Tab-separated table of C-alpha atoms in Angstrom:
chain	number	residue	atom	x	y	z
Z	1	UNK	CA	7.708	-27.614	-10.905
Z	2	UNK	CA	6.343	-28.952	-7.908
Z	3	UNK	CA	6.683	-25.792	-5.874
Z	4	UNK	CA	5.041	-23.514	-8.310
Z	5	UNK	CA	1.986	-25.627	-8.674
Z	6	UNK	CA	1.922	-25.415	-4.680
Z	7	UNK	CA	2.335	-21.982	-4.728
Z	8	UNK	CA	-0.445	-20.982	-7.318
Z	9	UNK	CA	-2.676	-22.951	-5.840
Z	10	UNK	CA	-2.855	-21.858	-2.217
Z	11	UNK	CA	-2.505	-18.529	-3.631
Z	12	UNK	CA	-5.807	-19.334	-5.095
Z	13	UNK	CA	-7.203	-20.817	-2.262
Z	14	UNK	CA	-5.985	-18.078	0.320
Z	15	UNK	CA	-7.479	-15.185	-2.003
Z	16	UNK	CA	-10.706	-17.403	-2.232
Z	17	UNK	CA	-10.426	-17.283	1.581
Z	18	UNK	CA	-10.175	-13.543	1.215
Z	19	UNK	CA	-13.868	-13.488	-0.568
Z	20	UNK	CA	-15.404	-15.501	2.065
Z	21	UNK	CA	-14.397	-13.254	4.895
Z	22	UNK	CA	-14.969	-10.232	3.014
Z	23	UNK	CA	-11.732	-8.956	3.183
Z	24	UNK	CA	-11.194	-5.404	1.443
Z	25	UNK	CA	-11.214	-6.265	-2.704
Z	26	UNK	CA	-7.667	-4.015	-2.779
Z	27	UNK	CA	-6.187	-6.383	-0.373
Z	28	UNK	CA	-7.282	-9.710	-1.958
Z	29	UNK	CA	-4.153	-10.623	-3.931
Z	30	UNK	CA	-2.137	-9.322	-1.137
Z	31	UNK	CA	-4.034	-11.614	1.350
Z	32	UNK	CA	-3.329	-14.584	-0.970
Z	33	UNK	CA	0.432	-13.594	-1.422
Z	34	UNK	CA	0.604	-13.737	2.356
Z	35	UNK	CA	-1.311	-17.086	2.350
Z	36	UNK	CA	1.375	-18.615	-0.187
Z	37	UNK	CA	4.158	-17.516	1.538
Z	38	UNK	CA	3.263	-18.965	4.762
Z	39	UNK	CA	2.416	-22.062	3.003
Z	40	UNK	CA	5.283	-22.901	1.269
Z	41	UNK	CA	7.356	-22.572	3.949
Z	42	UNK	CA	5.575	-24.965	5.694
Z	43	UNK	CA	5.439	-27.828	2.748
Z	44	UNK	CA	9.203	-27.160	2.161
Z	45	UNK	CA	10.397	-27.741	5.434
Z	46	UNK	CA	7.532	-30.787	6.059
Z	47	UNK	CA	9.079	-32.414	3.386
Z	48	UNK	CA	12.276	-31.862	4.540
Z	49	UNK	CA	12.247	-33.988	8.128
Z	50	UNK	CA	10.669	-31.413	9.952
Z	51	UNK	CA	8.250	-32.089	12.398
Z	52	UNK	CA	5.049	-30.695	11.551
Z	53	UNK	CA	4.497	-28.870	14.686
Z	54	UNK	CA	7.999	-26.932	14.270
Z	55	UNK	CA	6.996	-25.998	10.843
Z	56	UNK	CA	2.943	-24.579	11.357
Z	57	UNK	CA	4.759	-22.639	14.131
Z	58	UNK	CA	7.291	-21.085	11.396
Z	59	UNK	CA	4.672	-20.820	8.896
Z	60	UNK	CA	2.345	-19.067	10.833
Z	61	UNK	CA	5.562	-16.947	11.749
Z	62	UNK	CA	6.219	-15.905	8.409
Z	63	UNK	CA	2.392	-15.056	8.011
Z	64	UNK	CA	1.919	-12.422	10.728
Z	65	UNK	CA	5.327	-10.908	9.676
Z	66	UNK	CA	4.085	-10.392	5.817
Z	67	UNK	CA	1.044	-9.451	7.128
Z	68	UNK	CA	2.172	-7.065	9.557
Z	69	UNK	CA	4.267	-5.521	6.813
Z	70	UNK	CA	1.399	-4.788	4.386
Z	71	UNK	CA	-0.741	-3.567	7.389
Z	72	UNK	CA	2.009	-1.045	7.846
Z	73	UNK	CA	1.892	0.031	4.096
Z	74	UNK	CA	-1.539	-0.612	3.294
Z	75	UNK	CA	-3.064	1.016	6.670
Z	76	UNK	CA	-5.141	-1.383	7.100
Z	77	UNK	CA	-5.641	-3.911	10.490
Z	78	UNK	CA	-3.289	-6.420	10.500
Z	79	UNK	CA	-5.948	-9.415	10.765
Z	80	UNK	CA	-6.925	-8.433	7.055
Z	81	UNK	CA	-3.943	-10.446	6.123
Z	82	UNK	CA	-3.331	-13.128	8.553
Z	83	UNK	CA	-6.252	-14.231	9.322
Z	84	UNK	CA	-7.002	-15.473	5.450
Z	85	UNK	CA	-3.400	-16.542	5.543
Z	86	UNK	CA	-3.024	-18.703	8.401
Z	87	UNK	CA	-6.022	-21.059	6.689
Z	88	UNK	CA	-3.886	-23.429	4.615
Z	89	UNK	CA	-2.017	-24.075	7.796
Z	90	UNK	CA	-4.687	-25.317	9.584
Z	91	UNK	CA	-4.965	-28.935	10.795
Z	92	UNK	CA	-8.477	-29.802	8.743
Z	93	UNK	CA	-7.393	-33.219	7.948
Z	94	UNK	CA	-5.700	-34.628	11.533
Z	95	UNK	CA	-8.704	-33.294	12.740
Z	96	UNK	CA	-10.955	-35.327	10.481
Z	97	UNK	CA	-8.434	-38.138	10.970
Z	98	UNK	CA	-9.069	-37.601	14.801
Z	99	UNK	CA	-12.644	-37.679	14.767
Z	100	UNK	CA	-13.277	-40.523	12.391
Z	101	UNK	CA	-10.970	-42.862	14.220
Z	102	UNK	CA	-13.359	-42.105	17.111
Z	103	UNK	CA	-16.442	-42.768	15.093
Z	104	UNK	CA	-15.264	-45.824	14.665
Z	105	UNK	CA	-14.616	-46.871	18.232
Z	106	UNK	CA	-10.778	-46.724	17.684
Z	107	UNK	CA	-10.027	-43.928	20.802
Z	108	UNK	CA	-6.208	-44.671	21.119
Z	109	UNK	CA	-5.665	-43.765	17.221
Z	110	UNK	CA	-8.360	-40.991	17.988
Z	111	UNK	CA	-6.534	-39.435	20.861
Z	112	UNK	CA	-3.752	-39.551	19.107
Z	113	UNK	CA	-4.695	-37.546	15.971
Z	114	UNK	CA	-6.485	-34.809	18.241
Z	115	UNK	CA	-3.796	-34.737	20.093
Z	116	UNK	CA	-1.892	-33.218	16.688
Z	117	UNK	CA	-4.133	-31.119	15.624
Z	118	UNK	CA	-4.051	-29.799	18.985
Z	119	UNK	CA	-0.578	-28.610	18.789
Z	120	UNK	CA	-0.429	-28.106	15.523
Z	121	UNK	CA	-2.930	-25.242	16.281
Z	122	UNK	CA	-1.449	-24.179	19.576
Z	123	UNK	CA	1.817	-23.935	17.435
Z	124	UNK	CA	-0.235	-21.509	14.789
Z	125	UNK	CA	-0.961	-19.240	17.616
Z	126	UNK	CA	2.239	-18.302	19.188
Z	127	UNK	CA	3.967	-18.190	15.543
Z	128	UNK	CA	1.271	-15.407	15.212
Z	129	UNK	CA	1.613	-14.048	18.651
Z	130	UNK	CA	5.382	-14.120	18.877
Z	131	UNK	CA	5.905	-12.362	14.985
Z	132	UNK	CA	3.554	-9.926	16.666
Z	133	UNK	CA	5.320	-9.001	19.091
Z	134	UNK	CA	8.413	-9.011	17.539
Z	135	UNK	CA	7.372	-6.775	14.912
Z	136	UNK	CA	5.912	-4.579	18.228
Z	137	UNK	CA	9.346	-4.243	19.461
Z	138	UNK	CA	11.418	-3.678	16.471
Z	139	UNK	CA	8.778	-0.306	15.326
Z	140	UNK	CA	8.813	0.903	18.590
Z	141	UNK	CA	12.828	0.841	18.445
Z	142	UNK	CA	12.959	1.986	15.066
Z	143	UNK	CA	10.124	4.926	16.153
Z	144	UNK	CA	11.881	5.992	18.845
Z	145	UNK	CA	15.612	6.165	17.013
Z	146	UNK	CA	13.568	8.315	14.826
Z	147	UNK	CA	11.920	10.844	17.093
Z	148	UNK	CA	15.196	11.102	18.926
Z	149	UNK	CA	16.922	12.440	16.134
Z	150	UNK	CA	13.802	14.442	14.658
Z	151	UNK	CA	14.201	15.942	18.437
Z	152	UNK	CA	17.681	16.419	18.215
Z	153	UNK	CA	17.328	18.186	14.983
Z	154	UNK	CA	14.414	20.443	16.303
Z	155	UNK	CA	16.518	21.734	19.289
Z	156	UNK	CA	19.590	22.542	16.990
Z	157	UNK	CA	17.170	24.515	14.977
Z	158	UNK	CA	16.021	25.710	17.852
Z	159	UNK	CA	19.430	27.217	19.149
Z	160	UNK	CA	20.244	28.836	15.793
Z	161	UNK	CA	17.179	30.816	16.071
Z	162	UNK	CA	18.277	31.767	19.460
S	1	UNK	CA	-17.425	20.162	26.635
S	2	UNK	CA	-20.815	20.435	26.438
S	3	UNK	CA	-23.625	17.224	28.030
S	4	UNK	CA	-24.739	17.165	24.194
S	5	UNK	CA	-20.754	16.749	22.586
S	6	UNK	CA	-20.275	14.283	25.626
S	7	UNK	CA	-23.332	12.163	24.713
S	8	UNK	CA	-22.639	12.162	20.683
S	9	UNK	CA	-18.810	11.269	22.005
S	10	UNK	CA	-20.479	8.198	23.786
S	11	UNK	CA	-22.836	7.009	20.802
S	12	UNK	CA	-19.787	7.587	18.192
S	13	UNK	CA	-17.226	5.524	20.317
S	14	UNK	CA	-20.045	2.760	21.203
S	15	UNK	CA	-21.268	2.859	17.897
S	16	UNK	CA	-17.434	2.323	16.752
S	17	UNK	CA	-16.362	-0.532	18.628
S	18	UNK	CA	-19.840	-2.239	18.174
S	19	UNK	CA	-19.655	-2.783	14.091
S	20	UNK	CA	-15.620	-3.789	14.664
S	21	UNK	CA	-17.259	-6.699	17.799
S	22	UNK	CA	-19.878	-7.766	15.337
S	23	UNK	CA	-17.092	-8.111	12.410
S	24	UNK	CA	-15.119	-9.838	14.183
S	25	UNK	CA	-12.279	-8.033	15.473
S	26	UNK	CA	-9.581	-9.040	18.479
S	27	UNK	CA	-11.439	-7.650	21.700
S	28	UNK	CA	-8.033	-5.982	22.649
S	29	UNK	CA	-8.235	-4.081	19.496
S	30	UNK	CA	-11.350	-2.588	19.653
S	31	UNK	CA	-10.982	-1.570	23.710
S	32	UNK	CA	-7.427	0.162	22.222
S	33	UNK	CA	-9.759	1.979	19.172
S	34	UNK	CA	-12.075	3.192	21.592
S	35	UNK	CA	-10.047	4.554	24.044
S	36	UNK	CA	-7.994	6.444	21.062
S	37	UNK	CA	-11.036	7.472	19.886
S	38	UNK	CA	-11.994	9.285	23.405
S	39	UNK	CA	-8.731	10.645	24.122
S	40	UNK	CA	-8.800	12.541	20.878
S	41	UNK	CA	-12.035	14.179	22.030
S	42	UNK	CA	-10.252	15.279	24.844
S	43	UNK	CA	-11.753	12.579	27.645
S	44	UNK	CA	-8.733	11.432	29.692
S	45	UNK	CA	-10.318	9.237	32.264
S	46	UNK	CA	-12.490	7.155	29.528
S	47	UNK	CA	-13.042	2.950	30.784
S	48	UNK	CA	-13.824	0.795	28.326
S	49	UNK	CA	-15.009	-3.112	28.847
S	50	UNK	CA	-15.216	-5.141	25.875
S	51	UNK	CA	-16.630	-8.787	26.138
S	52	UNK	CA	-17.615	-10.388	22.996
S	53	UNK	CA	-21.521	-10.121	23.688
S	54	UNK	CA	-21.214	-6.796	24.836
S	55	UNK	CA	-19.588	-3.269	25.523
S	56	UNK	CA	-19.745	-0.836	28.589
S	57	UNK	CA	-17.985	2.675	28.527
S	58	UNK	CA	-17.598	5.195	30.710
S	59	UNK	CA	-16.058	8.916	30.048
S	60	UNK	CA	-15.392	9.227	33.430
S	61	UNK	CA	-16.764	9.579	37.200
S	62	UNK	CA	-19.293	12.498	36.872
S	63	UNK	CA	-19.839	11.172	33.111
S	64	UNK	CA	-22.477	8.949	31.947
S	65	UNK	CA	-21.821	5.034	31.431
S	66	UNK	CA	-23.524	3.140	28.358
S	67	UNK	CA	-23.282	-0.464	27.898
S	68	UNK	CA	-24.174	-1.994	23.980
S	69	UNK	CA	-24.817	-5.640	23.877
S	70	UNK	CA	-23.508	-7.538	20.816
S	71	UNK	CA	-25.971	-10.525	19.624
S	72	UNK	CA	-24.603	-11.357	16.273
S	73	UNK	CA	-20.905	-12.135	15.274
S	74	UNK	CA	-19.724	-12.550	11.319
S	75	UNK	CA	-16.776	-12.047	9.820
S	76	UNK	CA	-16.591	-9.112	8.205
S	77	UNK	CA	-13.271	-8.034	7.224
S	78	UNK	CA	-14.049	-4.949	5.313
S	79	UNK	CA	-16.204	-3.208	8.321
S	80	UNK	CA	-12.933	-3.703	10.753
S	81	UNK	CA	-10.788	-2.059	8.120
S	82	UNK	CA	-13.503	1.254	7.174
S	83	UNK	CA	-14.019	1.525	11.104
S	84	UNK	CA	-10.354	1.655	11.436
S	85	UNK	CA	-10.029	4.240	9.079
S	86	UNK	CA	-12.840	6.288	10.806
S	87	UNK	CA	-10.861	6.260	13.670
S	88	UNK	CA	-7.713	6.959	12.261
S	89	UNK	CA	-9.060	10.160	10.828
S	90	UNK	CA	-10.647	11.188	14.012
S	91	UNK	CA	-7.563	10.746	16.429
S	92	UNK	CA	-5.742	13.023	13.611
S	93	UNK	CA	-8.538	15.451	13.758
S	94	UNK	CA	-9.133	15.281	10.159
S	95	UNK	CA	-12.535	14.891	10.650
S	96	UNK	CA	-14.720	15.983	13.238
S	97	UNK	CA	-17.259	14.021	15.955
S	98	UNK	CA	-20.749	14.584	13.993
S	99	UNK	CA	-18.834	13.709	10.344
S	100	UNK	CA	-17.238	10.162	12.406
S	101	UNK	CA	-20.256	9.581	13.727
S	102	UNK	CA	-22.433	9.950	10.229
S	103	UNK	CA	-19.580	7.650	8.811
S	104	UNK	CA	-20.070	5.443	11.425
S	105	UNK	CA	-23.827	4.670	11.001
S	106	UNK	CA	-23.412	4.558	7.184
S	107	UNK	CA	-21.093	2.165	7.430
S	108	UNK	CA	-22.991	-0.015	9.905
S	109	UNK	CA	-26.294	0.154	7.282
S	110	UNK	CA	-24.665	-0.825	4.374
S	111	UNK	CA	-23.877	-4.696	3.648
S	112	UNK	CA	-20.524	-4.737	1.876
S	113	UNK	CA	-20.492	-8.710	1.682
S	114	UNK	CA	-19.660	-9.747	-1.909
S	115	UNK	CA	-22.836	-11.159	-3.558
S	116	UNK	CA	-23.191	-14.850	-2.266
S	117	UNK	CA	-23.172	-16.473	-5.784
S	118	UNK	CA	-19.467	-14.933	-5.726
S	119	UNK	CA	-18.714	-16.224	-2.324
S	120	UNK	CA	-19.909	-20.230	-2.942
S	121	UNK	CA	-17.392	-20.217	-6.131
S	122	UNK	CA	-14.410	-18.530	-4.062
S	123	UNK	CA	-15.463	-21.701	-1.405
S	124	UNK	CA	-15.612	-23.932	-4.510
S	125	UNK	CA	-12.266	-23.081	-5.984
S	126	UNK	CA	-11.004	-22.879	-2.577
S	127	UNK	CA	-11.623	-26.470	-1.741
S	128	UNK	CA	-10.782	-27.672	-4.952
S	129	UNK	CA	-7.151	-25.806	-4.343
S	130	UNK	CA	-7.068	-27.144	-0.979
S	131	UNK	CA	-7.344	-30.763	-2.127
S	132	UNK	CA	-4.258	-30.935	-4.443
S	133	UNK	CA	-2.349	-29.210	-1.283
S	134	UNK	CA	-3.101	-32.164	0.751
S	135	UNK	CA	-1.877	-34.401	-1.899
S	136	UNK	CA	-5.338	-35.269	-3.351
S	137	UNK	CA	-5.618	-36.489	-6.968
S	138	UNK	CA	-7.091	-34.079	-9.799
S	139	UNK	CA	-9.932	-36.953	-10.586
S	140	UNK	CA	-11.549	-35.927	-7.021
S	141	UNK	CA	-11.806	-32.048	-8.033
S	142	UNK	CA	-15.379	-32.338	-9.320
S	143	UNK	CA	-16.635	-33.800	-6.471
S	144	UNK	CA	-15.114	-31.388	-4.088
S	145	UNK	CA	-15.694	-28.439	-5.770
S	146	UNK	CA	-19.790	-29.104	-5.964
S	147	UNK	CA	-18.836	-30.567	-1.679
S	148	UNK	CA	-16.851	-26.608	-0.863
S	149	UNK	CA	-19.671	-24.987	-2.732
S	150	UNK	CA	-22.908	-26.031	-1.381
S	151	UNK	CA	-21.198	-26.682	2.284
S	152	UNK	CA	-20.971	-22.612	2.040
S	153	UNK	CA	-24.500	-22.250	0.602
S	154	UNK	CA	-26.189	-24.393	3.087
S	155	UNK	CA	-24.668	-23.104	6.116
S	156	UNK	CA	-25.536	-19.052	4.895
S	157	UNK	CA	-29.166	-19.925	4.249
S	158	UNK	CA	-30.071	-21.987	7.248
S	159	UNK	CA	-28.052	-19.704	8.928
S	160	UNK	CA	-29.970	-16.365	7.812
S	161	UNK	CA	-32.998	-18.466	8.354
S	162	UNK	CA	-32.467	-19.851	11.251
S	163	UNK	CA	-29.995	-17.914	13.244
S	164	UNK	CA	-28.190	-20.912	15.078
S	165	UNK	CA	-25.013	-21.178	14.249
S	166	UNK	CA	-24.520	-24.384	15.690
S	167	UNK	CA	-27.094	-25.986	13.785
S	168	UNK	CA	-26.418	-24.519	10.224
S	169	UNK	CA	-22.879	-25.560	10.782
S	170	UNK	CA	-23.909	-29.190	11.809
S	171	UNK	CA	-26.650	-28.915	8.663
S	172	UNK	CA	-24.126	-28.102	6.057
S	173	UNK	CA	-21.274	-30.647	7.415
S	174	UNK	CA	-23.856	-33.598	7.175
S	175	UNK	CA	-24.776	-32.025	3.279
S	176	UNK	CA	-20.941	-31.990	2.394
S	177	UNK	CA	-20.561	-35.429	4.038
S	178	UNK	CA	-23.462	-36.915	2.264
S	179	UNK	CA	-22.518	-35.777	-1.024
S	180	UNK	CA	-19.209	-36.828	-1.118
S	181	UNK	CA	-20.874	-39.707	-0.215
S	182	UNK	CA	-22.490	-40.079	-2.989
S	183	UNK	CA	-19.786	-38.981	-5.545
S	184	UNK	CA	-18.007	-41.921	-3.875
S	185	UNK	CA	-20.528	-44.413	-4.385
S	186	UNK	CA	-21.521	-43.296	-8.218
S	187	UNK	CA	-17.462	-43.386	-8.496
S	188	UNK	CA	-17.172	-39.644	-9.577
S	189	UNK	CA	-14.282	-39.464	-6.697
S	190	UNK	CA	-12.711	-41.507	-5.059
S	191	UNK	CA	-10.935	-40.816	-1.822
S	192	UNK	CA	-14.006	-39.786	0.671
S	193	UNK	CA	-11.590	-38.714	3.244
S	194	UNK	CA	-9.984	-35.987	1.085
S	195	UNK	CA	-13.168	-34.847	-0.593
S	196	UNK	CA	-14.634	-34.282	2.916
S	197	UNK	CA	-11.797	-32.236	4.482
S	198	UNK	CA	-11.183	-30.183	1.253
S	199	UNK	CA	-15.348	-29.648	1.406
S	200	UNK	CA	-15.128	-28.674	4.945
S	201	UNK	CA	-12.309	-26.127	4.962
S	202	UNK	CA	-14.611	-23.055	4.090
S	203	UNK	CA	-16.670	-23.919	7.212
S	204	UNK	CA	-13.293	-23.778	9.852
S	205	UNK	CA	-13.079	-21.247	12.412
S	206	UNK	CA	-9.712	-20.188	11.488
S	207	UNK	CA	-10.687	-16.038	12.607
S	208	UNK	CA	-12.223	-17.300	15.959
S	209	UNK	CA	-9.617	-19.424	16.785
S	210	UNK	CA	-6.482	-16.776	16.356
S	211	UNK	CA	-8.449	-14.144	18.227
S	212	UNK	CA	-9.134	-16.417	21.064
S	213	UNK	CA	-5.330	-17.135	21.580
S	214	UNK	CA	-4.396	-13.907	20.881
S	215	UNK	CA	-7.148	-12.080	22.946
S	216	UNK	CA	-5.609	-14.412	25.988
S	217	UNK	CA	-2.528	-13.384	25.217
S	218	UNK	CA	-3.512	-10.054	25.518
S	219	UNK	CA	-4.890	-10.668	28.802
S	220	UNK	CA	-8.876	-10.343	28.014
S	221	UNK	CA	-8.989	-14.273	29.378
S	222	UNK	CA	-13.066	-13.205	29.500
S	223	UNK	CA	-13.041	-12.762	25.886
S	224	UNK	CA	-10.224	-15.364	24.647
S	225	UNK	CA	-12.259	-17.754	26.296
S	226	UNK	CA	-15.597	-16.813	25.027
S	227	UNK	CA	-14.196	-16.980	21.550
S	228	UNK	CA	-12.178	-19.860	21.774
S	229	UNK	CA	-15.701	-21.965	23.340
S	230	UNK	CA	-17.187	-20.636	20.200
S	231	UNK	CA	-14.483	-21.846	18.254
S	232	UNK	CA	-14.823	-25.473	19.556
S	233	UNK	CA	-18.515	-25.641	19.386
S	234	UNK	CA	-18.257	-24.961	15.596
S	235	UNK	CA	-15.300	-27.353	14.951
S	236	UNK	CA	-17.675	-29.710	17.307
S	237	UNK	CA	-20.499	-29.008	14.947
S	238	UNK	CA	-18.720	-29.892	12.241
S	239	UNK	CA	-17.397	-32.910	13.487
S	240	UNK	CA	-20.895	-34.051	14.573
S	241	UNK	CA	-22.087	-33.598	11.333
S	242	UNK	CA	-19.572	-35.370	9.513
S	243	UNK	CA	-19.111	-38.026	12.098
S	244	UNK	CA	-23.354	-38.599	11.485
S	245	UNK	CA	-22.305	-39.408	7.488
S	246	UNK	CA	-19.686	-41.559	8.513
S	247	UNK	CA	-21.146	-43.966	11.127
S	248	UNK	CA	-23.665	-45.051	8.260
């Protein structure tokens, strides 16, 4: 029951994000599908012993895969999706935590929260950048298995002609 | 290739990755949508430049060289997407230089943002969602949802009136702070600390910061760092403005 409150609501939230930025009105569900996904992996496996850092990074992994995959079928740019999705993921609160510890003169607790959001962010971005490529590789080798056979089957028309 | 077809080529392609800087696309992106763009018309030896506060492009060495600046950066995601498809259709030749370039300037007049009313509820329902994610209780929604909603609000208005970002950012922290504040203190919520981060979410530079990392990963360290100082001065704004509630 849990998990399907979870996931309806930062569906919600991730298509609200999809107003704010203006993101194509076609692509608004989509962008909070993506935004779920990503998500929920990252509360399941949170609340399942893993470190925090380990899960943004597979979150935000998951994200730019999805939303690489409707960018593909939708033919649209690829930050239509991810960028909306990667919100929930984002380290608002250590952040706060960070910053109000130093408010209050407390710079060890401080350091230490702003020191997680740090990585917590740094892990976002190379989830995104490494789904990116990998998605990069794989259509380039599925492209070029392609056109090597469309070739093949050109020239074999090609000598029948002949 | 006439001086005329070379000069419209130059205003399309400018005109092009200018709308997709100012919407907020990846720098690497819009260099890669430009040069498709030229060599599509046919201009091999095209440069392009992109920095996020402004564009130079060349066609080539006896070719003229244009530079664009770029003062004002939103996000925008429905420009990137119609200027992609304008360049889509050129490099396939379904369309020709003057139609692109008619598209082009069309799209850059019109304002497709939603109407603002619409945007300050998505924020609204957004931070009200966001709160039960971070393990909020329900009793806090109220407060949070008027918090998401006029943080949005504040920081459009002051920031069409004023054009500093940094301030309107600052401004509309120190509003959300101070009214969940006050929802606190009149006990319509309860937990400040959620009621401020859920309020505060619509204001994070969550498009800045991915396109910093990812334009440094692309190698455009110019713009990756650019965008990723921009991206710290608004989480810094933010803070500030929070951080001014909290000290009290």
């Amino acid at each position: 029951m849990e998990i399907f409150i979870q996931l309806g609501l930062s569906f919600v939230a991730t298509a609200c994000f999809g107003v704010i930025f203006n993101a194509p009105i076609k692509a608004i569900p989509w962008c909070g599908i993506v935004g779920a996904l990503g998500w929920t992996i990252y509360s399941l496996l949170s609340q399942n012993g893993v470190y925090e850092v380990h899960a943004s990074f597979l979150g935000a992994f998951v994200v730019a895969i999805v939303a690489h995959i409707y960018a593909r079928s939708f033919r649209v740019p690829m930050i239509v999706f991810s960028v909306s999705g990667i919100i929930p993921l984002v380290p608002g609160g250590i952040a706060y935590n960070a910053m109000r510890h130093i408010v209050e003169v407390d710079y060890l607790t401080g350091m230490e929260y702003g020191m997680r959001a740090f990585l917590i962010s740094g892990a976002i971005a190379m989830g995104l950048v490494f789904a990116e490529v990998m998605m990069q590789l794989m259509f380039r080798f599925m492209n070029r298995g392609r056109t090597s056979i469309q070739s093949f089957v050109k020239e074999k028309k090609a000598t029948k002609l002949k | 290739m006439s001086i005329y077809d070379n000069e419209l080529a130059i205003d399309c392609i400018l005109l092009a990755g200018r709308i997709m800087m100012e919407s907020g696309a990846e720098t690497y992106r819009v260099e890669d949508t430009m040069l498709r763009m030229a060599h599509s018309q046919n201009m091999e030896n095209s440069q392009s430049y992109v920095t996020p506060t402004g564009i130079i492009f060349s066609l080539g060495r006896t070719q003229p060289t244009r530079i664009t600046s770029i003062s004002t950066r939103v996000t925008d995601l429905h420009k990137i997407a119609l200027v992609n498809n304008v360049s889509r259709k050129l490099t396939s030749h379904i369309i020709t230089l003057e139609q692109a370039y008619d598209e082009l300037q069309k799209i850059q007049k019109t304002n497709y943002f939603l109407p603002i009313l619409l945007q300050v509820l998505a924020a609204s329902i957004a931070s009200s969602c966001f709160i039960i994610l971070f393990n909020g209780s329900w009793l806090d929604v109220p407060a949070v949802f008027v918090a998401g909603g006029v943080g949005l609000y504040v920081v459009t208005i002051v920031h069409a009136k004023t054009r500093v970002k940094f301030f309107s950012e600052f401004l509309a922290a120190l509003v959300i702070g101070i009214i969940a504040f006050l929802a606190v203190k009149f006990e319509v919520g309860q937990d400040l600390d959620r009621i401020i981060i859920g309020g505060v979410m619509p204001l994070v530079p969550g498009l800045l910061m991915t396109n910093a990392v990812r334009d440094l990963m692309a190698g455009h360290f110019m713009a990756g760092i650019g965008k990723g100082v921009e991206a710290f001065l608004t989480a810094f704004a933010i803070g500030a403005g929070i951080a001014l509630v909290l000290s009290f």
